Amino acid sequence: MPEQRLQDIASAVLRRGRDARRSPARGQLTAHSELTLPNAASAFHLSHVDDSLAHPPHNDQPLPPRTHHNHLPPSVPAAAMESLGVLLLHPMNAYLEQELDRRFRLIRLWDSPPDARADFLRSNAAAIRAVVGNAGYNADSALIDALPALEIVASFSVGIDRVDLAKCRERGIRVTNTPDVLTDDVADLAVGLAIAALRKIPQADRYVRAGLWKAKGDYTLTTRFSGKRVGIIGLGRIGLAIATRVEAFDCPVNYYQRTKKEYPNYTYYPSVVELAANSDVLVVACPLNEQTRHIVNREVIDALGPKGVLINIGRGPHVDEPELVSALVEGRLGGAGLDVFEDEPNVPEALFTLDNVVLVPHVGSGTHETRQAMADLVLGNLEAHVLKKPLLTPVV
């Protein structure tokens, strides 16, 4: 595959489909457009099996029939692709699994019983040169040690905190992820959760379905989102996309991150506590690492206060979950919209009965368009690796 082709793939995928889905006449996203992309030729336990896909990207329904079918171009030797043994750690996307199976030698980890995983890996270790994981299942130290022939870890996610990056660097193992393509969907969800939490949309929906509108009359008054002070922890790709969206609601934007940047329309605060104290809605949008684990603690929650709303579309461990639950139960925090949790899919049951929280099962990137774009990045990175071309989205 010519290097220019791989560069074209990267450019097309990283446009996130926005341009491809716009109506040229009005510059708006069309309802039936499909993103058409060029074809690109904490710990993980060996005994752990949970095919319910607790963590996103989670099990997608099969995609609708496509109007075209990707084929490897003649310039890509089929034998070279088929020689790459790819270990897929979990069933995460129908299109991705189908294409991995078609292009490479696919080995599904869940084909082995949970109590035979170690033997399964030993018997296939010589063939496994690539691992495909996601935000919940990825290449930790134990898995890397079990695979002496491993050359690349291609993550079907942006988050790679479950990949042992130090060991990958030590072994010369390449690591890729899927940035940019999910930015819009995650930012959309953050705003949606904020509006849903303040306007109590899920609760109002249940009120109607239960026949209470007819029986008891009008639903309780709620709180508007427009004009609220929005604080964002982490003004990276997703944080900036959230900021752009809330500006359309006349929301002042405040932010915190390690380094102050020149954003003339946004106000910087040097600590998360100060940010929370000056925000009505606090959004967690930073990467997860040791410095950001429990970045939202009791002090931050108390600073946000009984009228404040916390939105987490980052990772569950960003928030001290027991402190969050206590604050919501006691009324020290006004509300929350949560896409992620500390021990997914185990959500604190105390949240289920609360009327001031909106819960969704880690679906930030869960659209057909984004998951296909993410899959194309994974496939493109693997093919680039086989062909010894520059990786499309390298991390290591």
mmCIF file of C-alpha atoms in Angstrom:
data_model
loop_
_atom_site.group_PDB
_atom_site.id
_atom_site.type_symbol
_atom_site.label_atom_id
_atom_site.label_comp_id
_atom_site.label_asym_id
_atom_site.label_seq_id
_atom_site.Cartn_x
_atom_site.Cartn_y
_atom_site.Cartn_z
ATOM 1 C CA MET A 1 0.000 0.000 0.000
ATOM 2 C CA PRO A 2 1.567 3.330 -1.003
ATOM 3 C CA GLU A 3 2.432 5.611 1.915
ATOM 4 C CA GLN A 4 0.256 8.363 0.428
ATOM 5 C CA ARG A 5 -2.746 6.042 0.699
ATOM 6 C CA LEU A 6 -2.167 5.548 4.399
ATOM 7 C CA GLN A 7 -1.872 9.298 4.842
ATOM 8 C CA ASP A 8 -5.162 9.720 2.987
ATOM 9 C CA ILE A 9 -6.772 7.195 5.334
ATOM 10 C CA ALA A 10 -5.530 9.052 8.387
ATOM 11 C CA SER A 11 -6.770 12.383 7.081
ATOM 12 C CA ALA A 12 -10.187 11.006 6.198
ATOM 13 C CA VAL A 13 -10.705 9.245 9.511
ATOM 14 C CA LEU A 14 -9.433 12.102 11.641
ATOM 15 C CA ARG A 15 -11.865 14.518 10.047
ATOM 16 C CA ARG A 16 -14.316 12.665 12.316
ATOM 17 C CA GLY A 17 -16.827 12.407 9.555
ATOM 18 C CA ARG A 18 -18.035 15.958 10.116
ATOM 19 C CA ASP A 19 -17.283 17.211 6.631
ATOM 20 C CA ALA A 20 -18.406 13.957 5.056
ATOM 21 C CA ARG A 21 -21.795 14.202 6.728
ATOM 22 C CA ARG A 22 -22.505 17.881 6.034
ATOM 23 C CA SER A 23 -25.125 18.983 3.571
ATOM 24 C CA PRO A 24 -23.263 21.144 1.027
ATOM 25 C CA ALA A 25 -26.307 23.316 0.546
ATOM 26 C CA ARG A 26 -26.829 24.233 4.184
ATOM 27 C CA GLY A 27 -23.642 23.149 5.957
ATOM 28 C CA GLN A 28 -25.620 20.954 8.325
ATOM 29 C CA LEU A 29 -25.349 17.322 9.244
ATOM 30 C CA THR A 30 -27.772 15.210 7.257
ATOM 31 C CA ALA A 31 -29.896 12.579 8.925
ATOM 32 C CA HIS A 32 -29.062 9.711 6.612
ATOM 33 C CA SER A 33 -25.447 10.423 5.676
ATOM 34 C CA GLU A 34 -22.818 7.753 6.244
ATOM 35 C CA LEU A 35 -19.186 8.425 6.893
ATOM 36 C CA THR A 36 -17.399 6.773 3.981
ATOM 37 C CA LEU A 37 -13.730 6.189 4.657
ATOM 38 C CA PRO A 38 -10.949 4.778 2.536
ATOM 39 C CA ASN A 39 -10.184 1.227 3.498
ATOM 40 C CA ALA A 40 -7.025 0.815 5.558
ATOM 41 C CA ALA A 41 -5.224 -2.273 4.433
ATOM 42 C CA SER A 42 -6.979 -1.686 36.299
ATOM 43 C CA ALA A 43 -5.510 -4.827 35.187
ATOM 44 C CA PHE A 44 -6.392 -7.371 32.575
ATOM 45 C CA HIS A 45 -6.640 -10.795 34.176
ATOM 46 C CA LEU A 46 -6.069 -13.914 32.165
ATOM 47 C CA SER A 47 -8.882 -15.619 34.055
ATOM 48 C CA HIS A 48 -11.317 -12.712 33.652
ATOM 49 C CA VAL A 49 -14.163 -13.162 31.239
ATOM 50 C CA ASP A 50 -17.246 -10.974 31.031
ATOM 51 C CA ASP A 51 -18.722 -10.943 27.583
ATOM 52 C CA SER A 52 -21.345 -8.383 28.593
ATOM 53 C CA LEU A 53 -18.898 -5.630 27.541
ATOM 54 C CA ALA A 54 -18.905 -3.660 30.721
ATOM 55 C CA HIS A 55 -16.696 -0.957 29.286
ATOM 56 C CA PRO A 56 -17.037 0.906 26.020
ATOM 57 C CA PRO A 57 -16.669 0.534 23.241
ATOM 58 C CA HIS A 58 -19.421 -1.956 24.093
ATOM 59 C CA ASN A 59 -21.107 -4.570 21.973
ATOM 60 C CA ASP A 60 -22.692 -2.863 18.984
ATOM 61 C CA GLN A 61 -25.574 -4.166 16.954
ATOM 62 C CA PRO A 62 -24.491 -5.231 13.466
ATOM 63 C CA LEU A 63 -24.182 -2.255 11.182
ATOM 64 C CA PRO A 64 -26.718 -1.791 8.386
ATOM 65 C CA PRO A 65 -25.680 -3.179 5.011
ATOM 66 C CA ARG A 66 -23.139 -0.906 3.403
ATOM 67 C CA THR A 67 -23.382 0.411 -0.113
ATOM 68 C CA HIS A 68 -19.786 -0.516 -0.780
ATOM 69 C CA HIS A 69 -17.430 -3.197 0.417
ATOM 70 C CA ASN A 70 -13.832 -2.653 1.368
ATOM 71 C CA HIS A 71 -11.212 -4.826 -0.292
ATOM 72 C CA LEU A 72 -7.495 -4.797 0.077
ATOM 73 C CA PRO A 73 -5.931 -3.063 -2.925
ATOM 74 C CA PRO A 74 -3.792 -5.207 -5.207
ATOM 75 C CA SER A 75 -0.661 -3.529 -3.866
ATOM 76 C CA VAL A 76 -1.190 -5.101 -0.430
ATOM 77 C CA PRO A 77 0.116 -8.668 -0.275
ATOM 78 C CA ALA A 78 -2.642 -10.790 1.212
ATOM 79 C CA ALA A 79 -0.115 -13.195 2.696
ATOM 80 C CA ALA A 80 1.547 -10.386 4.630
ATOM 81 C CA MET A 81 -1.760 -9.384 6.194
ATOM 82 C CA GLU A 82 -2.857 -12.930 6.936
ATOM 83 C CA SER A 83 0.431 -13.618 8.689
ATOM 84 C CA LEU A 84 -0.405 -11.098 11.402
ATOM 85 C CA GLY A 85 -1.954 -12.951 14.313
ATOM 86 C CA VAL A 86 -4.342 -10.564 16.067
ATOM 87 C CA LEU A 87 -5.666 -11.305 19.547
ATOM 88 C CA LEU A 88 -9.048 -9.641 20.084
ATOM 89 C CA LEU A 89 -9.624 -9.380 23.816
ATOM 90 C CA HIS A 90 -13.386 -8.909 23.850
ATOM 91 C CA PRO A 91 -16.320 -8.737 21.403
ATOM 92 C CA MET A 92 -16.545 -4.969 20.988
ATOM 93 C CA ASN A 93 -17.790 -4.107 17.497
ATOM 94 C CA ALA A 94 -19.300 -6.311 14.789
ATOM 95 C CA TYR A 95 -17.715 -4.462 11.860
ATOM 96 C CA LEU A 96 -14.267 -4.425 13.481
ATOM 97 C CA GLU A 97 -14.399 -8.131 14.290
ATOM 98 C CA GLN A 98 -15.568 -8.987 10.777
ATOM 99 C CA GLU A 99 -12.770 -6.981 9.149
ATOM 100 C CA LEU A 100 -10.098 -8.313 11.489
ATOM 101 C CA ASP A 101 -11.223 -11.837 10.650
ATOM 102 C CA ARG A 102 -11.194 -11.087 6.922
ATOM 103 C CA ARG A 103 -7.841 -9.329 6.732
ATOM 104 C CA PHE A 104 -5.725 -11.001 9.404
ATOM 105 C CA ARG A 105 -5.454 -14.191 11.402
ATOM 106 C CA LEU A 106 -7.957 -13.414 14.145
ATOM 107 C CA ILE A 107 -7.719 -15.119 17.535
ATOM 108 C CA ARG A 108 -10.619 -14.463 19.908
ATOM 109 C CA LEU A 109 -9.649 -14.650 23.562
ATOM 110 C CA TRP A 110 -13.179 -15.574 24.637
ATOM 111 C CA ASP A 111 -12.995 -18.770 22.567
ATOM 112 C CA SER A 112 -11.263 -20.303 25.571
ATOM 113 C CA PRO A 113 -12.980 -21.062 28.903
ATOM 114 C CA PRO A 114 -12.055 -18.594 31.659
ATOM 115 C CA ASP A 115 -10.127 -21.209 33.607
ATOM 116 C CA ALA A 116 -8.080 -22.145 30.526
ATOM 117 C CA ARG A 117 -7.003 -18.687 29.414
ATOM 118 C CA ALA A 118 -3.363 -19.096 30.429
ATOM 119 C CA ASP A 119 -3.060 -22.368 28.459
ATOM 120 C CA PHE A 120 -4.876 -20.790 25.506
ATOM 121 C CA LEU A 121 -2.414 -17.899 25.410
ATOM 122 C CA ARG A 122 0.579 -20.214 25.728
ATOM 123 C CA SER A 123 -0.599 -22.324 22.806
ATOM 124 C CA ASN A 124 -1.126 -19.266 20.595
ATOM 125 C CA ALA A 125 1.688 -17.052 21.884
ATOM 126 C CA ALA A 126 3.992 -17.604 18.930
ATOM 127 C CA ALA A 127 1.312 -16.495 16.476
ATOM 128 C CA ILE A 128 0.032 -13.439 18.340
ATOM 129 C CA ARG A 129 1.855 -10.347 17.067
ATOM 130 C CA ALA A 130 -0.928 -7.835 17.679
ATOM 131 C CA VAL A 131 -3.510 -7.190 20.403
ATOM 132 C CA VAL A 132 -6.735 -5.247 19.934
ATOM 133 C CA GLY A 133 -8.292 -4.046 23.176
ATOM 134 C CA ASN A 134 -10.442 -1.181 24.353
ATOM 135 C CA ALA A 135 -10.959 1.084 27.350
ATOM 136 C CA GLY A 136 -11.934 -1.852 29.550
ATOM 137 C CA TYR A 137 -9.855 -4.745 28.267
ATOM 138 C CA ASN A 138 -6.293 -4.094 27.203
ATOM 139 C CA ALA A 139 -2.663 -5.114 27.346
ATOM 140 C CA ASP A 140 -1.493 -4.989 30.937
ATOM 141 C CA SER A 141 1.828 -6.287 32.206
ATOM 142 C CA ALA A 142 0.634 -9.889 32.640
ATOM 143 C CA LEU A 143 -0.733 -10.137 29.116
ATOM 144 C CA ILE A 144 2.363 -8.567 27.567
ATOM 145 C CA ASP A 145 4.605 -11.011 29.459
ATOM 146 C CA ALA A 146 2.497 -13.889 28.125
ATOM 147 C CA LEU A 147 3.038 -12.816 24.499
ATOM 148 C CA PRO A 148 6.739 -12.852 23.550
ATOM 149 C CA ALA A 149 6.001 -12.182 19.850
ATOM 150 C CA LEU A 150 3.817 -9.123 20.506
ATOM 151 C CA GLU A 151 4.646 -6.171 18.241
ATOM 152 C CA ILE A 152 1.683 -3.785 18.441
ATOM 153 C CA VAL A 153 -1.293 -2.951 20.666
ATOM 154 C CA ALA A 154 -4.091 -1.222 18.742
ATOM 155 C CA SER A 155 -6.694 0.120 21.145
ATOM 156 C CA PHE A 156 -10.286 0.585 20.030
ATOM 157 C CA SER A 157 -10.538 3.612 22.328
ATOM 158 C CA VAL A 158 -8.876 6.896 23.166
ATOM 159 C CA GLY A 159 -8.161 5.890 26.747
ATOM 160 C CA ILE A 160 -5.105 3.681 27.148
ATOM 161 C CA ASP A 161 -4.689 3.733 30.922
ATOM 162 C CA ARG A 162 -5.125 -0.068 30.942
ATOM 163 C CA VAL A 163 -2.129 -0.510 28.646
ATOM 164 C CA ASP A 164 1.234 -0.919 30.366
ATOM 165 C CA LEU A 165 2.968 1.769 28.325
ATOM 166 C CA ALA A 166 6.255 1.484 30.206
ATOM 167 C CA LYS A 167 6.517 -2.216 29.418
ATOM 168 C CA CYS A 168 5.566 -1.567 25.801
ATOM 169 C CA ARG A 169 8.357 0.999 25.489
ATOM 170 C CA GLU A 170 10.773 -1.412 27.144
ATOM 171 C CA ARG A 171 9.854 -4.187 24.710
ATOM 172 C CA GLY A 172 9.631 -1.936 21.639
ATOM 173 C CA ILE A 173 5.909 -2.679 21.260
ATOM 174 C CA ARG A 174 3.987 -0.044 19.319
ATOM 175 C CA VAL A 175 0.733 1.340 20.754
ATOM 176 C CA THR A 176 -2.061 3.157 18.931
ATOM 177 C CA ASN A 177 -5.464 4.534 19.914
ATOM 178 C CA THR A 178 -8.411 6.223 18.206
ATOM 179 C CA PRO A 179 -8.317 9.956 18.970
ATOM 180 C CA ASP A 180 -10.402 12.721 17.388
ATOM 181 C CA VAL A 181 -13.045 10.536 15.777
ATOM 182 C CA LEU A 182 -15.114 10.311 18.972
ATOM 183 C CA THR A 183 -14.665 13.918 20.098
ATOM 184 C CA ASP A 184 -17.984 15.189 18.779
ATOM 185 C CA ASP A 185 -20.073 12.326 20.155
ATOM 186 C CA VAL A 186 -18.563 12.567 23.634
ATOM 187 C CA ALA A 187 -18.959 16.356 23.698
ATOM 188 C CA ASP A 188 -22.578 15.995 22.552
ATOM 189 C CA LEU A 189 -23.248 13.550 25.366
ATOM 190 C CA ALA A 190 -21.688 15.851 27.973
ATOM 191 C CA VAL A 191 -24.044 18.668 27.019
ATOM 192 C CA GLY A 192 -26.958 16.233 26.818
ATOM 193 C CA LEU A 193 -26.259 14.934 30.316
ATOM 194 C CA ALA A 194 -26.043 18.455 31.704
ATOM 195 C CA ILE A 195 -29.385 19.408 30.195
ATOM 196 C CA ALA A 196 -30.960 16.095 31.211
ATOM 197 C CA ALA A 197 -29.763 16.498 34.815
ATOM 198 C CA LEU A 198 -30.902 20.111 35.185
ATOM 199 C CA ARG A 199 -34.217 19.701 33.368
ATOM 200 C CA LYS A 200 -34.793 16.200 34.812
ATOM 201 C CA ILE A 201 -35.669 14.810 31.406
ATOM 202 C CA PRO A 202 -35.460 11.078 32.299
ATOM 203 C CA GLN A 203 -37.518 11.675 35.438
ATOM 204 C CA ALA A 204 -40.154 13.603 33.479
ATOM 205 C CA ASP A 205 -40.264 10.801 30.924
ATOM 206 C CA ARG A 206 -40.940 8.270 33.689
ATOM 207 C CA TYR A 207 -43.610 10.579 35.116
ATOM 208 C CA VAL A 208 -45.517 10.532 31.837
ATOM 209 C CA ARG A 209 -45.084 6.789 31.273
ATOM 210 C CA ALA A 210 -46.370 6.022 34.769
ATOM 211 C CA GLY A 211 -49.583 7.919 34.087
ATOM 212 C CA LEU A 212 -48.757 10.463 36.790
ATOM 213 C CA TRP A 213 -49.305 13.502 34.561
ATOM 214 C CA LYS A 214 -52.959 12.541 34.268
ATOM 215 C CA ALA A 215 -53.246 11.385 37.864
ATOM 216 C CA LYS A 216 -51.298 14.113 39.668
ATOM 217 C CA GLY A 217 -51.050 16.989 37.228
ATOM 218 C CA ASP A 218 -48.078 18.979 35.999
ATOM 219 C CA TYR A 219 -44.508 17.879 36.659
ATOM 220 C CA THR A 220 -42.334 19.811 39.089
ATOM 221 C CA LEU A 221 -40.382 22.846 37.887
ATOM 222 C CA THR A 222 -36.738 22.318 36.999
ATOM 223 C CA THR A 223 -33.627 24.457 36.335
ATOM 224 C CA ARG A 224 -32.502 25.952 33.060
ATOM 225 C CA PHE A 225 -29.135 25.156 31.452
ATOM 226 C CA SER A 226 -28.709 28.320 29.381
ATOM 227 C CA GLY A 227 -26.448 30.856 31.049
ATOM 228 C CA LYS A 228 -25.009 28.472 33.615
ATOM 229 C CA ARG A 229 -21.306 28.769 34.429
ATOM 230 C CA VAL A 230 -19.661 25.658 32.983
ATOM 231 C CA GLY A 231 -16.332 24.541 34.428
ATOM 232 C CA ILE A 232 -14.303 22.040 32.409
ATOM 233 C CA ILE A 233 -11.504 19.944 33.863
ATOM 234 C CA GLY A 234 -9.183 19.424 30.901
ATOM 235 C CA LEU A 235 -9.436 21.651 27.864
ATOM 236 C CA GLY A 236 -8.100 19.152 25.341
ATOM 237 C CA ARG A 237 -9.917 18.021 22.197
ATOM 238 C CA ILE A 238 -13.072 16.955 24.005
ATOM 239 C CA GLY A 239 -12.980 19.774 26.529
ATOM 240 C CA LEU A 240 -12.711 22.366 23.768
ATOM 241 C CA ALA A 241 -15.555 20.723 21.861
ATOM 242 C CA ILE A 242 -17.716 20.944 24.988
ATOM 243 C CA ALA A 243 -16.746 24.584 25.487
ATOM 244 C CA THR A 244 -17.747 25.435 21.922
ATOM 245 C CA ARG A 245 -21.127 23.797 22.380
ATOM 246 C CA VAL A 246 -22.022 25.422 25.693
ATOM 247 C CA GLU A 247 -21.078 28.853 24.355
ATOM 248 C CA ALA A 248 -24.105 28.507 22.088
ATOM 249 C CA PHE A 249 -26.208 28.365 25.288
ATOM 250 C CA ASP A 250 -24.634 31.635 26.529
ATOM 251 C CA CYS A 251 -22.742 29.721 29.197
ATOM 252 C CA PRO A 252 -19.559 31.332 30.543
ATOM 253 C CA VAL A 253 -16.722 28.815 30.276
ATOM 254 C CA ASN A 254 -14.173 28.270 33.046
ATOM 255 C CA TYR A 255 -11.441 25.659 32.982
ATOM 256 C CA TYR A 256 -8.611 23.989 34.846
ATOM 257 C CA GLN A 257 -5.643 22.060 33.518
ATOM 258 C CA ARG A 258 -1.978 21.821 34.395
ATOM 259 C CA THR A 259 -0.979 24.597 31.998
ATOM 260 C CA LYS A 260 -2.841 27.831 31.428
ATOM 261 C CA LYS A 261 -3.386 28.573 27.750
ATOM 262 C CA GLU A 262 -4.421 31.668 25.887
ATOM 263 C CA TYR A 263 -8.162 31.315 25.528
ATOM 264 C CA PRO A 264 -9.440 34.888 25.722
ATOM 265 C CA ASN A 265 -13.071 33.840 26.090
ATOM 266 C CA TYR A 266 -12.449 31.282 28.841
ATOM 267 C CA THR A 267 -11.470 31.861 32.471
ATOM 268 C CA TYR A 268 -8.637 29.808 33.949
ATOM 269 C CA TYR A 269 -8.571 28.695 37.577
ATOM 270 C CA PRO A 270 -5.343 27.352 39.115
ATOM 271 C CA SER A 271 -7.052 24.566 41.085
ATOM 272 C CA VAL A 272 -10.011 22.259 40.671
ATOM 273 C CA VAL A 273 -11.484 23.477 43.954
ATOM 274 C CA GLU A 274 -11.475 27.081 42.726
ATOM 275 C CA LEU A 275 -12.940 25.979 39.419
ATOM 276 C CA ALA A 276 -15.749 24.100 41.170
ATOM 277 C CA ALA A 277 -16.502 27.047 43.457
ATOM 278 C CA ASN A 278 -16.999 29.247 40.392
ATOM 279 C CA SER A 279 -19.071 26.825 38.328
ATOM 280 C CA ASP A 280 -22.690 25.725 38.229
ATOM 281 C CA VAL A 281 -21.879 22.688 36.077
ATOM 282 C CA LEU A 282 -18.524 20.917 36.404
ATOM 283 C CA VAL A 283 -17.495 18.630 33.532
ATOM 284 C CA VAL A 284 -14.682 16.061 33.820
ATOM 285 C CA ALA A 285 -12.941 15.756 30.452
ATOM 286 C CA CYS A 286 -9.274 15.105 31.244
ATOM 287 C CA PRO A 287 -7.183 11.969 30.636
ATOM 288 C CA LEU A 288 -6.951 9.459 33.471
ATOM 289 C CA ASN A 289 -3.552 9.068 35.100
ATOM 290 C CA GLU A 290 -2.160 8.946 38.613
ATOM 291 C CA GLN A 291 -2.382 12.726 38.898
ATOM 292 C CA THR A 292 -6.042 12.871 37.858
ATOM 293 C CA ARG A 293 -7.311 9.828 39.746
ATOM 294 C CA HIS A 294 -9.943 11.119 42.199
ATOM 295 C CA ILE A 295 -9.333 14.647 40.947
ATOM 296 C CA VAL A 296 -12.954 15.196 41.988
ATOM 297 C CA ASN A 297 -12.888 14.523 45.730
ATOM 298 C CA ARG A 298 -14.960 15.640 48.713
ATOM 299 C CA GLU A 299 -13.400 19.102 48.754
ATOM 300 C CA VAL A 300 -14.216 19.655 45.083
ATOM 301 C CA ILE A 301 -17.750 18.306 45.486
ATOM 302 C CA ASP A 302 -18.407 20.563 48.475
ATOM 303 C CA ALA A 303 -17.067 23.546 46.517
ATOM 304 C CA LEU A 304 -19.498 22.767 43.690
ATOM 305 C CA GLY A 305 -22.253 22.742 46.274
ATOM 306 C CA PRO A 306 -25.942 21.868 46.688
ATOM 307 C CA LYS A 307 -26.962 23.677 43.507
ATOM 308 C CA GLY A 308 -24.076 22.381 41.394
ATOM 309 C CA VAL A 309 -24.129 19.530 38.895
ATOM 310 C CA LEU A 310 -21.224 17.187 38.134
ATOM 311 C CA ILE A 311 -20.906 15.672 34.647
ATOM 312 C CA ASN A 312 -18.392 12.860 34.117
ATOM 313 C CA ILE A 313 -17.704 11.744 30.551
ATOM 314 C CA GLY A 314 -14.032 11.020 31.306
ATOM 315 C CA ARG A 315 -13.301 7.867 33.288
ATOM 316 C CA GLY A 316 -14.898 6.541 36.451
ATOM 317 C CA PRO A 317 -11.800 6.798 38.674
ATOM 318 C CA HIS A 318 -11.627 10.549 38.041
ATOM 319 C CA VAL A 319 -14.260 10.815 40.787
ATOM 320 C CA ASP A 320 -14.138 9.552 44.359
ATOM 321 C CA GLU A 321 -17.332 7.556 43.907
ATOM 322 C CA PRO A 322 -18.244 6.937 47.580
ATOM 323 C CA GLU A 323 -17.896 10.661 48.261
ATOM 324 C CA LEU A 324 -20.034 11.452 45.232
ATOM 325 C CA VAL A 325 -22.778 9.066 46.348
ATOM 326 C CA SER A 326 -22.743 10.499 49.875
ATOM 327 C CA ALA A 327 -22.960 14.061 48.578
ATOM 328 C CA LEU A 328 -25.906 13.231 46.312
ATOM 329 C CA VAL A 329 -27.749 11.342 49.050
ATOM 330 C CA GLU A 330 -27.152 14.083 51.627
ATOM 331 C CA GLY A 331 -27.963 16.934 49.250
ATOM 332 C CA ARG A 332 -24.474 18.463 49.456
ATOM 333 C CA LEU A 333 -24.354 18.180 45.647
ATOM 334 C CA GLY A 334 -27.283 19.237 43.518
ATOM 335 C CA GLY A 335 -27.071 16.566 40.842
ATOM 336 C CA ALA A 336 -24.929 14.534 38.470
ATOM 337 C CA GLY A 337 -24.870 13.141 34.956
ATOM 338 C CA LEU A 338 -22.624 10.085 34.764
ATOM 339 C CA ASP A 339 -21.444 8.128 31.742
ATOM 340 C CA VAL A 340 -18.607 6.368 33.577
ATOM 341 C CA PHE A 341 -18.099 4.609 36.909
ATOM 342 C CA GLU A 342 -15.219 3.347 39.009
ATOM 343 C CA ASP A 343 -15.963 -0.373 38.725
ATOM 344 C CA GLU A 344 -17.964 -0.845 35.550
ATOM 345 C CA PRO A 345 -20.470 -2.368 35.084
ATOM 346 C CA ASN A 346 -20.968 -2.288 38.851
ATOM 347 C CA VAL A 347 -22.791 0.951 39.630
ATOM 348 C CA PRO A 348 -23.491 1.895 43.271
ATOM 349 C CA GLU A 349 -27.069 0.807 43.920
ATOM 350 C CA ALA A 350 -27.635 3.884 46.070
ATOM 351 C CA LEU A 351 -27.688 5.906 42.840
ATOM 352 C CA PHE A 352 -30.612 3.942 41.402
ATOM 353 C CA THR A 353 -33.203 5.481 43.671
ATOM 354 C CA LEU A 354 -31.944 9.073 43.500
ATOM 355 C CA ASP A 355 -33.960 11.626 41.574
ATOM 356 C CA ASN A 356 -31.027 14.001 41.114
ATOM 357 C CA VAL A 357 -28.775 11.844 38.939
ATOM 358 C CA VAL A 358 -28.823 10.709 35.309
ATOM 359 C CA LEU A 359 -27.006 7.440 34.557
ATOM 360 C CA VAL A 360 -25.917 6.041 31.186
ATOM 361 C CA PRO A 361 -23.749 2.941 30.563
ATOM 362 C CA HIS A 362 -20.486 4.440 29.214
ATOM 363 C CA VAL A 363 -21.870 5.281 25.782
ATOM 364 C CA GLY A 364 -19.854 8.412 24.982
ATOM 365 C CA SER A 365 -18.636 7.094 21.636
ATOM 366 C CA GLY A 366 -21.613 4.817 21.083
ATOM 367 C CA THR A 367 -22.836 5.803 17.639
ATOM 368 C CA HIS A 368 -22.611 3.763 14.455
ATOM 369 C CA GLU A 369 -20.662 6.537 12.728
ATOM 370 C CA THR A 370 -18.010 6.913 15.393
ATOM 371 C CA ARG A 371 -17.542 3.207 16.078
ATOM 372 C CA GLN A 372 -16.957 2.553 12.375
ATOM 373 C CA ALA A 373 -14.446 5.397 12.201
ATOM 374 C CA MET A 374 -12.695 4.002 15.280
ATOM 375 C CA ALA A 375 -12.609 0.547 13.712
ATOM 376 C CA ASP A 376 -11.114 1.950 10.502
ATOM 377 C CA LEU A 377 -8.336 3.570 12.543
ATOM 378 C CA VAL A 378 -7.554 0.266 14.265
ATOM 379 C CA LEU A 379 -7.463 -1.544 10.915
ATOM 380 C CA GLY A 380 -5.384 1.191 9.298
ATOM 381 C CA ASN A 381 -2.831 1.129 12.096
ATOM 382 C CA LEU A 382 -2.471 -2.654 11.888
ATOM 383 C CA GLU A 383 -2.021 -2.569 8.124
ATOM 384 C CA ALA A 384 0.482 0.270 8.372
ATOM 385 C CA HIS A 385 2.443 -1.802 10.890
ATOM 386 C CA VAL A 386 2.516 -4.847 8.627
ATOM 387 C CA LEU A 387 3.693 -2.707 5.712
ATOM 388 C CA LYS A 388 6.298 -0.911 7.872
ATOM 389 C CA LYS A 389 4.658 2.425 7.153
ATOM 390 C CA PRO A 390 4.108 5.282 9.640
ATOM 391 C CA LEU A 391 1.304 4.475 12.053
ATOM 392 C CA LEU A 392 -1.795 6.622 11.724
ATOM 393 C CA THR A 393 -2.288 7.442 15.415
ATOM 394 C CA PRO A 394 0.798 6.351 17.365
ATOM 395 C CA VAL A 395 1.030 6.629 21.127
ATOM 396 C CA VAL A 396 4.233 4.601 21.565
#
